[in-house]
Short mmCIF file of C-alpha atoms in Angstrom, two decimals:
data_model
loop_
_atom_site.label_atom_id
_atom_site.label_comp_id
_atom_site.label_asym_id
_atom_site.label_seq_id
_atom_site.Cartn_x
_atom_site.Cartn_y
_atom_site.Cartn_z
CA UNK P 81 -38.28 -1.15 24.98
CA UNK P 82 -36.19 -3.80 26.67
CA UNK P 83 -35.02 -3.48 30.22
CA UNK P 84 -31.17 -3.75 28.98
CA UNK P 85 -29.89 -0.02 30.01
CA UNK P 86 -32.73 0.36 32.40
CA UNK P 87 -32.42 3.68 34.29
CA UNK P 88 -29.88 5.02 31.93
CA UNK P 89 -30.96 8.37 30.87
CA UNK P 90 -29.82 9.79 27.18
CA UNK P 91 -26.61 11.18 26.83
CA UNK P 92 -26.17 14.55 26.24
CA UNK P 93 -23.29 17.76 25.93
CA UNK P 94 -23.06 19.17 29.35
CA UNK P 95 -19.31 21.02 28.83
CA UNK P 96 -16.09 20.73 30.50
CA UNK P 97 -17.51 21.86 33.84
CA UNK P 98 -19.75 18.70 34.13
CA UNK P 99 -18.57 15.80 35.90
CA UNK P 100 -21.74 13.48 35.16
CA UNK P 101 -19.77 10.49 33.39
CA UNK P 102 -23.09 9.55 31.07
CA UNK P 103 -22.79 13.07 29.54
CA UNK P 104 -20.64 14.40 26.51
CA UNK P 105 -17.74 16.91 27.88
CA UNK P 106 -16.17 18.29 24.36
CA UNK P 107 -18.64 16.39 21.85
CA UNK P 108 -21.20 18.63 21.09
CA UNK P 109 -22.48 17.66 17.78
CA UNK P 110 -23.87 21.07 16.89
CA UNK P 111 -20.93 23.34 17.38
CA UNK P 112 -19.52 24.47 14.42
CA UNK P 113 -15.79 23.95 13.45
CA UNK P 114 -14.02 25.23 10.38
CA UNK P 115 -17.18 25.93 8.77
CA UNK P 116 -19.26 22.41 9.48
CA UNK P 117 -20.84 20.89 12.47
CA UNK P 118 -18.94 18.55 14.76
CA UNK P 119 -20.86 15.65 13.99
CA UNK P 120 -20.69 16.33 10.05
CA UNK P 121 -17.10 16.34 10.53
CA UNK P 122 -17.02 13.09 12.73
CA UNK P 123 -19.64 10.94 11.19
CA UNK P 124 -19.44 8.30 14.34
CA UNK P 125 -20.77 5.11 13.72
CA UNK P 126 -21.15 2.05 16.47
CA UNK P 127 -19.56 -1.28 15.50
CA UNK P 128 -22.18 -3.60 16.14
CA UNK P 129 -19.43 -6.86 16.42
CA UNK P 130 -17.67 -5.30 18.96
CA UNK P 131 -20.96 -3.56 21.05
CA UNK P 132 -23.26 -6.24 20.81
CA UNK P 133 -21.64 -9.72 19.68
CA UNK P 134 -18.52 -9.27 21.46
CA UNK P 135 -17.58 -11.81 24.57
CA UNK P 136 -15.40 -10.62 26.59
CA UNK P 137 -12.88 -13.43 25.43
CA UNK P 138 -9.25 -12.95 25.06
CA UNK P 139 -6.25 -15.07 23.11
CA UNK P 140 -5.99 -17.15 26.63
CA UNK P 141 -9.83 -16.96 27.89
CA UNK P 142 -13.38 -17.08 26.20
CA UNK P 143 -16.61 -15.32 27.65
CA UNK P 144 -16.61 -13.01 30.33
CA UNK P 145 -19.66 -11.32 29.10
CA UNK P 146 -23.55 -11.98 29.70
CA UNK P 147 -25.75 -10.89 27.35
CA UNK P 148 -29.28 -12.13 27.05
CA UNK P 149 -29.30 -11.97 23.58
CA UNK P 150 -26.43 -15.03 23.42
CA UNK P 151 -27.05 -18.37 22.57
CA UNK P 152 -30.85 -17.53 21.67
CA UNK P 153 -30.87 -17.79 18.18
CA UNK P 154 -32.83 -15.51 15.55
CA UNK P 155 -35.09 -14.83 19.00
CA UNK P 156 -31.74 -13.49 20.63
CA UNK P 157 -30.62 -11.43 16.99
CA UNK P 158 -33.89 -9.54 17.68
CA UNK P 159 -33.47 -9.27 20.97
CA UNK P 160 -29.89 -7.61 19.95
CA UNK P 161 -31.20 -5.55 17.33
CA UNK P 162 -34.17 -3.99 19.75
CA UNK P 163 -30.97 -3.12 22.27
CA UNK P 164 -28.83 -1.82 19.60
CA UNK P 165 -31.04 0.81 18.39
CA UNK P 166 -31.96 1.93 22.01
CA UNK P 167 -28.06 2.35 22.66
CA UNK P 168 -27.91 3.85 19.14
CA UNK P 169 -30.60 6.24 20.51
CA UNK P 170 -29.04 6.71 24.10
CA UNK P 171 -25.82 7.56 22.63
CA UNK P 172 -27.61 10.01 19.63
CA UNK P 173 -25.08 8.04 17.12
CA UNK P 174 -25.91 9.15 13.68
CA UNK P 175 -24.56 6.10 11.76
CA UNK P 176 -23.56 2.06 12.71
CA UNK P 177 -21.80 -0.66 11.31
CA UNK P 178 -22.49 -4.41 10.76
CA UNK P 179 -20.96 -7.95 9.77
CA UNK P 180 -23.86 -9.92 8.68
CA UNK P 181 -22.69 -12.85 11.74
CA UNK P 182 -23.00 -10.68 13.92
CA UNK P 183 -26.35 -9.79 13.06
CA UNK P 184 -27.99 -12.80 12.72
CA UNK P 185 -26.77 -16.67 13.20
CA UNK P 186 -25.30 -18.82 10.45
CA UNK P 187 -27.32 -21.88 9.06
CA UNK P 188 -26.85 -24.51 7.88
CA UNK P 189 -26.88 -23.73 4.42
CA UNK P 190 -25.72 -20.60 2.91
CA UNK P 191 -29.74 -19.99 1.72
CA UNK P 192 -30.65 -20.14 5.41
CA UNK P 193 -27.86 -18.00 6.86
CA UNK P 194 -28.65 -14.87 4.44
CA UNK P 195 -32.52 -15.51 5.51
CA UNK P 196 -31.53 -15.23 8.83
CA UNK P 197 -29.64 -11.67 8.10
CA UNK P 198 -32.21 -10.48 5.65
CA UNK P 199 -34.73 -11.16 8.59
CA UNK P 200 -32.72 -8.87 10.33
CA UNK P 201 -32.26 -6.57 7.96
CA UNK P 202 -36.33 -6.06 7.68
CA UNK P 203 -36.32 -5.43 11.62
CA UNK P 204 -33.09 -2.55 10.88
CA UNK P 205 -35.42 -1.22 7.78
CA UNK P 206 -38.41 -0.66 10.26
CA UNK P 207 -36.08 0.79 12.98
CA UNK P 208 -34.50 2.96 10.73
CA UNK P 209 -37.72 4.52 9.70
CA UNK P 210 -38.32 6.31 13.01
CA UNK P 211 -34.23 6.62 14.30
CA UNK P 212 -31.93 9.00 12.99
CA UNK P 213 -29.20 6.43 13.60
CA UNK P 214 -28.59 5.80 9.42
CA UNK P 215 -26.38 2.55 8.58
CA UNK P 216 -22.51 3.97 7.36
CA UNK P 217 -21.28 0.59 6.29
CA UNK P 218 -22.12 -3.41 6.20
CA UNK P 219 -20.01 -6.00 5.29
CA UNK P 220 -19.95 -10.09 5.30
CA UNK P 221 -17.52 -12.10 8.11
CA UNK P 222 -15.68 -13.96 5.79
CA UNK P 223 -12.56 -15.20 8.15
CA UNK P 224 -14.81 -16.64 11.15
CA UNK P 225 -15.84 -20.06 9.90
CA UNK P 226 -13.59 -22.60 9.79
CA UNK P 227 -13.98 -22.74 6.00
CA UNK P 228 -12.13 -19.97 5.43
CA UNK P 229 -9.25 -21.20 7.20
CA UNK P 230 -7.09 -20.66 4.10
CA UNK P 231 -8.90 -17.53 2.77
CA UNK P 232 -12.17 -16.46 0.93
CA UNK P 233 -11.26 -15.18 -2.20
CA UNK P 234 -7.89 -16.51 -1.92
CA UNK P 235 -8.90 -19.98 -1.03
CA UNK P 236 -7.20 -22.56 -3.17
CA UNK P 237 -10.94 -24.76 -3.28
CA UNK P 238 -13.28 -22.39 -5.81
CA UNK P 239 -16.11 -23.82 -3.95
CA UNK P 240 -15.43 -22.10 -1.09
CA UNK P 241 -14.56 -18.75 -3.09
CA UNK P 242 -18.55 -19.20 -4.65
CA UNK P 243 -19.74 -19.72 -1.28
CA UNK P 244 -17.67 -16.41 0.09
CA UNK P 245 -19.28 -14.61 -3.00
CA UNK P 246 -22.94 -15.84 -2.31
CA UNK P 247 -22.55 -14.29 1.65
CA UNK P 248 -21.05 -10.39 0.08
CA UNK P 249 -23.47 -10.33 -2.86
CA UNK P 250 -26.47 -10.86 0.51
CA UNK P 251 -24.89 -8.35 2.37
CA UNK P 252 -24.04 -5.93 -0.28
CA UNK P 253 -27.35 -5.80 -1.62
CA UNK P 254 -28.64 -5.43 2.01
CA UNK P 255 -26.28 -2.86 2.55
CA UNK P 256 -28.20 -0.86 -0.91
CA UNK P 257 -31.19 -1.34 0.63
CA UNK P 258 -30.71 0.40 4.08
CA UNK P 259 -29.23 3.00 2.88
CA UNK P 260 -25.36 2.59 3.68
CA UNK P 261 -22.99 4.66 2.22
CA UNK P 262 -20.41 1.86 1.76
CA UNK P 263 -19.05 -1.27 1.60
CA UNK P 264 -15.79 -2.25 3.48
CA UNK P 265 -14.30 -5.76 2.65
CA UNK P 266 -11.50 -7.10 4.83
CA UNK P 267 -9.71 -9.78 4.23
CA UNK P 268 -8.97 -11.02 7.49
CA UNK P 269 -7.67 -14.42 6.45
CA UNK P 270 -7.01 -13.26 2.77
CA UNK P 271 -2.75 -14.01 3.09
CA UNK P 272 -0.91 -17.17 4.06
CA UNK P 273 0.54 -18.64 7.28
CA UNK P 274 3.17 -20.18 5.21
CA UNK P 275 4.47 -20.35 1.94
CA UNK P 276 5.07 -24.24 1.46
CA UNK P 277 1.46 -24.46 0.44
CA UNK P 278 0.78 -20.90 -1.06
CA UNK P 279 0.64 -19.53 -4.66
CA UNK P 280 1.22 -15.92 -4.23
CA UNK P 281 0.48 -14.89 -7.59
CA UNK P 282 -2.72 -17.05 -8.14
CA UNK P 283 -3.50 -15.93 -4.80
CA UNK P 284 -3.62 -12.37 -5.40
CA UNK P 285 -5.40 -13.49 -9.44
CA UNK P 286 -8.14 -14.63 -7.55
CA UNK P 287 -8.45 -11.74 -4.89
CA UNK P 288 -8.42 -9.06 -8.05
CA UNK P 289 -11.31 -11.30 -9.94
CA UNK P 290 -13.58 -11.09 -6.42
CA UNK P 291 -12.74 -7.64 -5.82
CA UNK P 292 -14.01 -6.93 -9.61
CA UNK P 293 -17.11 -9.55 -9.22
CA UNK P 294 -18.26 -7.01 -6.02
CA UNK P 295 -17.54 -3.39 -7.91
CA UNK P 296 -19.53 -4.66 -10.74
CA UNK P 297 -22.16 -5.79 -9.13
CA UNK P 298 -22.29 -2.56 -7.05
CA UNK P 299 -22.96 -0.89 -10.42
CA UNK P 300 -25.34 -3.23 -11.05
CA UNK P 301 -27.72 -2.52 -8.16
CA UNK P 302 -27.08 0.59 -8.50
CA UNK P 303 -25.15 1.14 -5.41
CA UNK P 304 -23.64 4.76 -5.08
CA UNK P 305 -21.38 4.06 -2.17
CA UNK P 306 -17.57 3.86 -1.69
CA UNK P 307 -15.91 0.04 -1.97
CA UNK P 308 -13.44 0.12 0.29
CA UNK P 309 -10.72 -2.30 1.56
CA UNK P 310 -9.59 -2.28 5.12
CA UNK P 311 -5.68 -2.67 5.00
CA UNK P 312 -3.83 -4.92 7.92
CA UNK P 313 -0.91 -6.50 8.00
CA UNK P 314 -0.94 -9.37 10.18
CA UNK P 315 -3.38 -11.83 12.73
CA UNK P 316 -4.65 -13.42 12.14
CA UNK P 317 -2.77 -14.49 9.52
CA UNK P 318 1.13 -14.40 9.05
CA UNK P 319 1.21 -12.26 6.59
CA UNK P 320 -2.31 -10.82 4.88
CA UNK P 321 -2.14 -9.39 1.30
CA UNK P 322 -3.80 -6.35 2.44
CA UNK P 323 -0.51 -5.23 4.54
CA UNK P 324 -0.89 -1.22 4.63
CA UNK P 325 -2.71 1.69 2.64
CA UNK P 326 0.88 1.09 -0.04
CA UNK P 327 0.50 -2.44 -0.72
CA UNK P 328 -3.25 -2.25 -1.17
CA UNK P 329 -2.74 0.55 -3.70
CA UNK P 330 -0.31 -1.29 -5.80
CA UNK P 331 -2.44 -4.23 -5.90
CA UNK P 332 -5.35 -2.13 -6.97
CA UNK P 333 -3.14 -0.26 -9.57
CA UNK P 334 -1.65 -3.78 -10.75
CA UNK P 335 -5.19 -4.66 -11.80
CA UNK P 336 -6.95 -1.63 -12.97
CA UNK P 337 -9.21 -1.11 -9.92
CA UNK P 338 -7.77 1.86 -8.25
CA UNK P 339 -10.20 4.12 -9.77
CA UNK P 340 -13.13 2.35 -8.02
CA UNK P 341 -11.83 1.22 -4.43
CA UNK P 342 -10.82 3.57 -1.43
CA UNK P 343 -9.41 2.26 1.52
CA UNK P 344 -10.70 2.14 5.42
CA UNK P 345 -7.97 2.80 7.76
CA UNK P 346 -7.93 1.33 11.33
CA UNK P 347 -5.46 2.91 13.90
CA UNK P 348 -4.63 -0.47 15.50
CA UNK P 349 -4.17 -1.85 11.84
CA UNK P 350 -1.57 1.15 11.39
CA UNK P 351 0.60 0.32 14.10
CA UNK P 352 0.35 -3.56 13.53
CA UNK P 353 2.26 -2.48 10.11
CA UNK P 354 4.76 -0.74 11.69
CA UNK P 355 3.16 2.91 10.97
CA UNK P 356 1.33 5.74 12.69
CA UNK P 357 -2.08 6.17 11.84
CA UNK P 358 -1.49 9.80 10.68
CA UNK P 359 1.21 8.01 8.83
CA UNK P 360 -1.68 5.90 6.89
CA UNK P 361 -3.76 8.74 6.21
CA UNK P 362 -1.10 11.00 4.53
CA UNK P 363 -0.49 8.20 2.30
CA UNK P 364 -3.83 7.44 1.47
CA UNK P 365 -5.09 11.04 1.26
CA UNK P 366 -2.05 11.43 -1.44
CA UNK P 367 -3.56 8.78 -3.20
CA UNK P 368 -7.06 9.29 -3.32
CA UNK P 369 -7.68 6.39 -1.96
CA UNK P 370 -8.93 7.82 1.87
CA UNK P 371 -12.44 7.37 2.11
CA UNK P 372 -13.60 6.14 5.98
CA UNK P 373 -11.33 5.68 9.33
CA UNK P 374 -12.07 3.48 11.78
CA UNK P 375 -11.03 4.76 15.29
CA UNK P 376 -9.92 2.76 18.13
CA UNK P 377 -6.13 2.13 19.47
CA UNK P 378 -3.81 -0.49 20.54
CA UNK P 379 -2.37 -1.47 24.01
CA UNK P 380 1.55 -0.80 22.64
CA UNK P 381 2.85 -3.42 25.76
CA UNK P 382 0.79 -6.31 23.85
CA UNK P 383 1.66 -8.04 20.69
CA UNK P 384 -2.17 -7.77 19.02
CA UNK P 385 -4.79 -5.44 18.09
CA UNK P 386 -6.85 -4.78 21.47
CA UNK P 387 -9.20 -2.74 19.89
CA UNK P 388 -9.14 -0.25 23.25
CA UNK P 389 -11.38 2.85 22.80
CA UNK P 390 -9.45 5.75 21.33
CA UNK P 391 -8.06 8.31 24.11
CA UNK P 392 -5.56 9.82 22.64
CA UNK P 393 -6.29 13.45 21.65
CA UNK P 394 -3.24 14.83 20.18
CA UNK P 395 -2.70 11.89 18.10
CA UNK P 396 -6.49 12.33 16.73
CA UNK P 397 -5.63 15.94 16.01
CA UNK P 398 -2.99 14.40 13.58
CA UNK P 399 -5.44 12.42 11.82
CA UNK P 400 -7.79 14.57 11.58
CA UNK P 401 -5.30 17.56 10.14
CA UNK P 402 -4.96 15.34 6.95
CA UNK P 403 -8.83 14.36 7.22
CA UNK P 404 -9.65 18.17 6.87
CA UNK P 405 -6.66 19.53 4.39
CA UNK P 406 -8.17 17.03 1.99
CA UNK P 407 -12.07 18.42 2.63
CA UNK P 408 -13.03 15.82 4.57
CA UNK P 409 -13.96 11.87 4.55
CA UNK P 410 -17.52 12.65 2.18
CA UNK P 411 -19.35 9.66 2.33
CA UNK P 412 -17.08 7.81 5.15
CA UNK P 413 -16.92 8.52 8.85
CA UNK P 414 -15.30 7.27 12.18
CA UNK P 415 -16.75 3.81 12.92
CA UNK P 416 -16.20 2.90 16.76
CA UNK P 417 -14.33 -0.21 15.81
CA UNK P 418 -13.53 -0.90 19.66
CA UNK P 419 -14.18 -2.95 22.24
CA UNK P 420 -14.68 -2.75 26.04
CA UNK P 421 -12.46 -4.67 28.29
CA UNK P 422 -13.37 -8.10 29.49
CA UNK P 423 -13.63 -6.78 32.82
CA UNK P 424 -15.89 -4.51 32.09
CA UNK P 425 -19.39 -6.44 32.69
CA UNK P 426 -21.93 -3.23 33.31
CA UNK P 427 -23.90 -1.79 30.43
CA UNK P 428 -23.27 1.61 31.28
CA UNK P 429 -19.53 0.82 30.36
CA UNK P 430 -20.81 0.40 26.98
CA UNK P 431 -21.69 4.31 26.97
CA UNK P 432 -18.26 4.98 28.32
CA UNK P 433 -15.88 3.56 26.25
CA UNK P 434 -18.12 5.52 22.78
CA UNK P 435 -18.80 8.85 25.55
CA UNK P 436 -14.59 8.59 26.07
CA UNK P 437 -14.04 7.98 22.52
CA UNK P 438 -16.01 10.98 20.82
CA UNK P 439 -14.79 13.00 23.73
CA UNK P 440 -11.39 12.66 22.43
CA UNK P 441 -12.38 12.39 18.84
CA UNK P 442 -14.23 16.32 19.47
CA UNK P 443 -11.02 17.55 20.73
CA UNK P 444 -8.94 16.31 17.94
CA UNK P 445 -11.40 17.56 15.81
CA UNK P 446 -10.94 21.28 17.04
CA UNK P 447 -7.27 20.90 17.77
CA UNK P 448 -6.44 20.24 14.55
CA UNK P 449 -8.69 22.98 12.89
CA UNK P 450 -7.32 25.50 14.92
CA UNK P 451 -3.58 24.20 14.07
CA UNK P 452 -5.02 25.13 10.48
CA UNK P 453 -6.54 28.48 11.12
CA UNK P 454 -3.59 29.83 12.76
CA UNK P 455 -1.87 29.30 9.84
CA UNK P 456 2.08 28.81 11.04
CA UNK P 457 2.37 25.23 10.91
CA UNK P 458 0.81 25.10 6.97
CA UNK P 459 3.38 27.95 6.46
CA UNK P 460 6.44 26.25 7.99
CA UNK P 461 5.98 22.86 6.01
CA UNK P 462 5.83 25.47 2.62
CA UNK P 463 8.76 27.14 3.65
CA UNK P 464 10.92 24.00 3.84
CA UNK P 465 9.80 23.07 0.51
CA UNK P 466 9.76 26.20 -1.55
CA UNK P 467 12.33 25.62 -3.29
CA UNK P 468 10.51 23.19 -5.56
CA UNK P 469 8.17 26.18 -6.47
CA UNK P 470 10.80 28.27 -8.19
CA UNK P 471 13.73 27.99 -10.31
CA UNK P 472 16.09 24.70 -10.17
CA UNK P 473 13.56 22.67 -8.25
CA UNK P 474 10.49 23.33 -10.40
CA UNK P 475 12.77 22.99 -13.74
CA UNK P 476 13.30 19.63 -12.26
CA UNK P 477 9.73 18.67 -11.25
CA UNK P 478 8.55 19.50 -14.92
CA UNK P 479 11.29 17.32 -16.67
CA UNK P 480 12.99 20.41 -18.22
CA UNK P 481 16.43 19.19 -17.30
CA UNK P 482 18.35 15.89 -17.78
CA UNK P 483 20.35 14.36 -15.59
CA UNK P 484 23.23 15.71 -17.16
CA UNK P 485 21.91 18.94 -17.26
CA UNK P 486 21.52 19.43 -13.50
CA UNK P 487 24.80 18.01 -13.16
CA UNK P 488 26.51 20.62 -15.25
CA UNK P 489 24.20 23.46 -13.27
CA UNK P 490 25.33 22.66 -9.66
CA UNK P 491 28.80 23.03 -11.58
CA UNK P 492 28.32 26.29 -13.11
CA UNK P 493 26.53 28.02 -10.37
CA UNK P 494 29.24 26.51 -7.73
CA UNK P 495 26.30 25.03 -5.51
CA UNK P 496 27.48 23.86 -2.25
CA UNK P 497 23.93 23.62 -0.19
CA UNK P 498 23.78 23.70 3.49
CA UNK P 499 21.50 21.53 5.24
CA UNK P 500 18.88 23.03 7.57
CA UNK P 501 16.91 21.97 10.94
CA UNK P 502 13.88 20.11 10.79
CA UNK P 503 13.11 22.07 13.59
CA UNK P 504 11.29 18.93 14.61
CA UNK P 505 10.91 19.74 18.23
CA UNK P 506 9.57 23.25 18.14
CA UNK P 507 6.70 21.38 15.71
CA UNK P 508 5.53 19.38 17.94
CA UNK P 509 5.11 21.63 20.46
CA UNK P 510 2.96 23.72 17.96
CA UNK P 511 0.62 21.11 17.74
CA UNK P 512 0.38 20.19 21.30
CA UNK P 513 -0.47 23.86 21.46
CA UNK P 514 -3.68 23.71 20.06
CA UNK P 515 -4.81 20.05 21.27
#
């Protein structure tokens, strides 16, 4: 044991009447909700990046943070990884997440840097053998070295698109090997910050031939998880090719892939693109293409993604309707992908921002299952489209009548349709009913 959250006692569900601010108030991973317990429901996951390798910086200021795991080397990366699986342990966090940089340091060679993770890696392996804390997804950083200044996979130098395949084929297989349950890939630099010196369409060639290089070598390991993209529209690029759950679908669908790729949806990513998060996940779920979420929130009075810990309940009762009309996210979960402020220096704030965070993410849990039990909200949205079900509208839907034809029908029947309310207000206040 190191002495990092020394004194810190485990956290644990005390209920609403407990005012203890290291205990769980609404999160009580055993209590069964529509069927399933809360945590099978939730599937929380710690982001190590943000937990462990995270500084404190800020776009005008660099490390607030002291950790005594920085600047050590592979010494401090086992340092980290001893910490992470107490706080993994603390917290009673079933899954986490990793970048293989923030695991372990980068060499100087591309051989040495995926020792250094696959050293780490060993040290997770043995961990894992006596934690319950299972991994949910890994994934390779490739957007933080200055080499992929102009992309990974969409880097006009092939060289540098081997070198980006070398680091995801490491981590991938590392990723098998634990245990995960996916693999995310985001392209964090995969766009252009101008089109003067941009290809578009060999571009997005080259990102469909990488994407296929990692699904088939997924199959070739035999690696039963999801692939999934993370979609976001902007910064750190200008524009990233991975704009919103749409645009990553048609890309997918433009090359034959969407049958083998899902998508993982970030709230902050949502609203970068101009779109709710709920928003995301109705279009995804639609598409089959929802398969993990990644929960955290945005500071709406600044222009970037803050990565705050999510607090908002009724908006996670939102997501979580669509999560649980379509059964559920199966192999994907809720990955913490948040960050504590730079002001906040303790470790204990650690445990609250993910305490705060499943909080809220129990109560939009049971909000929104109880919006679907009682029934009225499900039976107002097939009220206003029933139409469709019968008659003109389903003669339409099945292609049973021409243009022409349902021109000569409104006609003949003297149609002359009334519009009707929305009744958008008196739905919102259903759902805030239940949150």
């Amino acid at each position: 044991m190191t002495d990092f959250f020394k004194g810190i006692s485990p956290v644990r569900f005390e209920g609403t009447g407990s005012s203890n601010p290291l205990a769980y108030r609404h999160y009580n991973k055993d209590e069964i909700v529509a069927g399933k317990r809360m945590e099978d429901h939730i599937r929380p996951a710690v982001a190590y990046w943000h937990t462990f390798a995270a500084e404190g910086g800020d776009p005008f200021g660099g490390r607030t943070f002291d950790r005594p795991w920085f600047d050590k080397g592979m010494d401090g990366a086992r340092l980290k990884a001893d910490v992470a699986f107490e706080f993994f342990d603390l917290l009673d966090m079933p899954f986490f997440c990793f970048h293989d940089v923030d695991i372990a340091p980068e060499g100087a060679t591309l051989a040495e840097s995926n020792r250094n993770v696959r050293a780490i890696g060993d040290i997770f392996a043995r961990k894992m053998e006596t934690s319950r804390t299972k991994l949910l997804w890994g994934t390779a950083n490739l957007f933080s070295n200055r080499r992929y200044m102009a992309g990974a996979a969409t880097n006009p130098d092939p060289e540098i698109f081997a070198y980006a395949a070398g680091q995801v084929k490491n981590v991938l297989e590392l990723t098998h090997e634990l245990g995960g349950q996916n693999y995310v890939l985001w392209g964090g630099r995969e766009g252009y910050e101008t089109l003067l010196n941009t290809r578009f369409g060999q571009e997005q060639d080259q990102m469909a031939r990488f994407l296929t290089l990692v699904i088939e070598h997924a199959k070739k390991i035999g690696f039963t998880g999801q692939i999934l993209i993370e979609p976001k529209p902007q910064e750190p690029s200008k524009h990233q090719y991975d704009y919103d759950v749409a645009t990553v679908y048609g890309f997918l669908q433009r090359y034959g892939l969407e049958k083998d790729v899902k998508c993982n949806i970030e709230v902050g990513h949502a609203f970068l693109a101009g779109h709710s998060f709920e928003h995301e996940l109705a279009v995804a779920s639609s598409l089959g293409m929802l398969g993990s979420v990644d929960a955290n929130r945005n500071d709406l009075q600044s222009g970037w993604d803050t990565d705050h810990f999510p607090n908002n309940a009724a908006e996670m009762a939102l997501a979580f309707y669509y999560i649980l009309k379509q059964g559920g996210l199966g192999k994907g979960g809720f990955n913490f992908d948040a960050k504590v402020r730079r002001q906040s220096l303790d470790p204990a704030d650690l445990l609250y921002g993910h305490i705060g965070g499943l909080d809220t993410l129990a109560r939009g849990l049971k909000g929104a299952a109880a919006l679907i039990e009682d029934g009225e909200f499900d039976r107002l949205l097939d009220e206003r489209y029933a139409g469709w079900d019968k008659g003109l509208g389903k003669d339409i839907l099945a292609g049973k009548l021409s243009l022409a034809d349902i021109a000569a029908r409104v006609e003949a029947e003297s149609l002359n349709p009334q519009p009707r309310s929305g009744r958008q207000e008196y739905l919102e206040n259903l759902v805030n009913r239940f949150v």
